JSON list of C-alpha atoms in Angstrom, two decimals:
[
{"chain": "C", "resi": 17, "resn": "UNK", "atom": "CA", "xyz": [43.25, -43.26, -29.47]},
{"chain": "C", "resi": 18, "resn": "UNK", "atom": "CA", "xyz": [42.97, -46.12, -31.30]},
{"chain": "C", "resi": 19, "resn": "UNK", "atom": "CA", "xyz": [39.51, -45.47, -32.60]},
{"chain": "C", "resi": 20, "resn": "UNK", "atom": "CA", "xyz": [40.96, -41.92, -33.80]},
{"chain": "C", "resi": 21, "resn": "UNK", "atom": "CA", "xyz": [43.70, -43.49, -35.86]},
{"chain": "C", "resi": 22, "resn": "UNK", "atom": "CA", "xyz": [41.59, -46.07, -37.55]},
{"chain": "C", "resi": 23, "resn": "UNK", "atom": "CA", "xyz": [39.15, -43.32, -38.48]},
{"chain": "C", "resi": 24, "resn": "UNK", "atom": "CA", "xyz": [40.88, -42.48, -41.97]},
{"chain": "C", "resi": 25, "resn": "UNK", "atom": "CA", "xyz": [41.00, -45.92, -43.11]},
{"chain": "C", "resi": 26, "resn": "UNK", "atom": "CA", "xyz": [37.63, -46.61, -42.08]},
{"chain": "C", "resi": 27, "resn": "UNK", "atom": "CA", "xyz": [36.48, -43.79, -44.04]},
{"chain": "C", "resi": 28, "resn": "UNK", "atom": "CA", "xyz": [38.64, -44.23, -46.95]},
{"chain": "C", "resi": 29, "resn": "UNK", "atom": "CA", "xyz": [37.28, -47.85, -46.87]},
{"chain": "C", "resi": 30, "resn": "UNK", "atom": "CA", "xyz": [33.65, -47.05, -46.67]},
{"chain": "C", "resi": 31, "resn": "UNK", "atom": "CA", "xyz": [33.04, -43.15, -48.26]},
{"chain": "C", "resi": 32, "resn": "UNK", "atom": "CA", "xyz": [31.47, -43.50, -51.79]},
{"chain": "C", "resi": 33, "resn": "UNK", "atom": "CA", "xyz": [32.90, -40.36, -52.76]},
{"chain": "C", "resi": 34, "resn": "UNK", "atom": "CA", "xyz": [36.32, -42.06, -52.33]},
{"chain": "C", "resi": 35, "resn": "UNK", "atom": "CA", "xyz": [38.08, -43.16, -55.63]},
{"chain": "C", "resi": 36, "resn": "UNK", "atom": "CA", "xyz": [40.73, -45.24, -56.40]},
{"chain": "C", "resi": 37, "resn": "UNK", "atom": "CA", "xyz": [44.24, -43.90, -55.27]},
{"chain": "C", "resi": 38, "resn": "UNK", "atom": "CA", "xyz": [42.77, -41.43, -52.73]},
{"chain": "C", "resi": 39, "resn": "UNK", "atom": "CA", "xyz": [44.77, -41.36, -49.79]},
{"chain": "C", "resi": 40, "resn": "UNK", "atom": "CA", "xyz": [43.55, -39.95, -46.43]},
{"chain": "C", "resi": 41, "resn": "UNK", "atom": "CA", "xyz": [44.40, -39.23, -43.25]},
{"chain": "C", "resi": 42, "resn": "UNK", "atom": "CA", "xyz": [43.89, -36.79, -40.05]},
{"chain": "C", "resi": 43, "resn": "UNK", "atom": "CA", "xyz": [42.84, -33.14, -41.13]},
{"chain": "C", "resi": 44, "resn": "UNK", "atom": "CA", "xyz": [45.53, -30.86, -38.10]},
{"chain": "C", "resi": 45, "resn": "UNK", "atom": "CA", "xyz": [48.48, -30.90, -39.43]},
{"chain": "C", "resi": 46, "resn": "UNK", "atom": "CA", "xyz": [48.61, -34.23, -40.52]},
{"chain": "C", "resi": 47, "resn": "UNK", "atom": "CA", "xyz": [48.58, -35.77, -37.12]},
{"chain": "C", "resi": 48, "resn": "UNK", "atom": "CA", "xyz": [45.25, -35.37, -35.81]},
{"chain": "C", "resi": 49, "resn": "UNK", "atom": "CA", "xyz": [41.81, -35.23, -36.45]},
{"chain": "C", "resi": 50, "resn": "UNK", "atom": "CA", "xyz": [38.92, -36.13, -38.88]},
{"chain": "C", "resi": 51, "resn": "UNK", "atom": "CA", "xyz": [39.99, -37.35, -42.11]},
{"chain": "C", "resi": 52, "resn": "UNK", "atom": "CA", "xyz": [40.48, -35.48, -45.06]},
{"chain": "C", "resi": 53, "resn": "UNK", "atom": "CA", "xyz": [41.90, -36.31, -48.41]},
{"chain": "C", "resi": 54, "resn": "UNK", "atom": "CA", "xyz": [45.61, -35.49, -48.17]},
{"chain": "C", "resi": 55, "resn": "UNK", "atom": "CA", "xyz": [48.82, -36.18, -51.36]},
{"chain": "C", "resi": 56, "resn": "UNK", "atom": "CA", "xyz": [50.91, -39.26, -51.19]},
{"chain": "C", "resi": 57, "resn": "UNK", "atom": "CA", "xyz": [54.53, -38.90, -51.06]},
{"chain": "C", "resi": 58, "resn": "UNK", "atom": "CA", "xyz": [57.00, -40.97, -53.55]},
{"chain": "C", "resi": 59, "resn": "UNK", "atom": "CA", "xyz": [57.37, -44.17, -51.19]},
{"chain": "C", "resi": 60, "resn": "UNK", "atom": "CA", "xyz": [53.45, -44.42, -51.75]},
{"chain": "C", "resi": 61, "resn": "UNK", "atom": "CA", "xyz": [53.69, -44.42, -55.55]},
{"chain": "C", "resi": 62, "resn": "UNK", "atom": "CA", "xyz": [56.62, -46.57, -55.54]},
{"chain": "C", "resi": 63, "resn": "UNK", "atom": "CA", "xyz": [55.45, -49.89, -58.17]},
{"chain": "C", "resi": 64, "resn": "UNK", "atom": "CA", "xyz": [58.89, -51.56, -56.76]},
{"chain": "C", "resi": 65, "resn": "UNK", "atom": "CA", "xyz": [57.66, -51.39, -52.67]},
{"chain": "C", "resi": 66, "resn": "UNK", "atom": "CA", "xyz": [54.07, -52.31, -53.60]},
{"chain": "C", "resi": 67, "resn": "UNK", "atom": "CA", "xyz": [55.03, -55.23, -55.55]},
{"chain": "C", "resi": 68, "resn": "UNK", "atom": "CA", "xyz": [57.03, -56.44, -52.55]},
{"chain": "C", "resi": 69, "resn": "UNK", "atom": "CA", "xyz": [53.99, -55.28, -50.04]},
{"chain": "C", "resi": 70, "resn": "UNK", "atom": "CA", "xyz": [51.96, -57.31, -52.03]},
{"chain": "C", "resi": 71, "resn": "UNK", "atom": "CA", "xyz": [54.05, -60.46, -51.69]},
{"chain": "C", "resi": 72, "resn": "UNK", "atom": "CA", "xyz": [54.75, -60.48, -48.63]},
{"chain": "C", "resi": 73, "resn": "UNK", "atom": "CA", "xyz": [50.88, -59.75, -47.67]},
{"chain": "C", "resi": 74, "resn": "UNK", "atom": "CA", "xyz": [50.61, -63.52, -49.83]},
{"chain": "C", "resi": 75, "resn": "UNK", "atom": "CA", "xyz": [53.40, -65.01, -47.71]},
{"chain": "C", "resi": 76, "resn": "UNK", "atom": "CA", "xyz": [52.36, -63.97, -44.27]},
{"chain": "C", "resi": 77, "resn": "UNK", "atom": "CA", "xyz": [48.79, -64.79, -44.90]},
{"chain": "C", "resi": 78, "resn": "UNK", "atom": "CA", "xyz": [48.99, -67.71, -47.09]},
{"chain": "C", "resi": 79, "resn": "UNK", "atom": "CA", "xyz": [46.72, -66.63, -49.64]},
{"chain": "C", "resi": 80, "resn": "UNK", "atom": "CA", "xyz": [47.56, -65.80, -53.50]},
{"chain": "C", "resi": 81, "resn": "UNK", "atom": "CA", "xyz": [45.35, -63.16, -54.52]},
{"chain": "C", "resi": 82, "resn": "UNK", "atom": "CA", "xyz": [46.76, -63.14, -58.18]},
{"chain": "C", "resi": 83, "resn": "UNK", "atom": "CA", "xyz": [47.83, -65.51, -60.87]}
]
């Protein structure tokens, strides 16, 4: 469901044990289930697709979040 996917990024978003560069997502297999803490793979580490991520989040929303 819908609720069931959002659950990791609520949690990640809202879990004070959470730090900075956590990722986490469904605890079976990686497809379902309650969230756990789980290892990013290289696209997620990638400086070059988050710089682009982040300018494009600026385009489409018209906000500049840095100067």
């Amino acid at each position: 469901s819908a609720e069931m996917g959002a659950t990791p990024t609520v949690f990640a978003a809202t879990m004070p044990e959470v730090e900075g560069g956590d990722y986490y997502g469904p605890s079976f297999l990686d497809v379902w289930g309650a969230p756990k803490k789980v290892g990013r793979n290289a696209a997620s580490r990638d400086e070059g697709v988050a710089k682009r991520l982040w300018e494009e989040s600026e385009r489409l929303t018209g906000v500049k979040f840095l100067d």
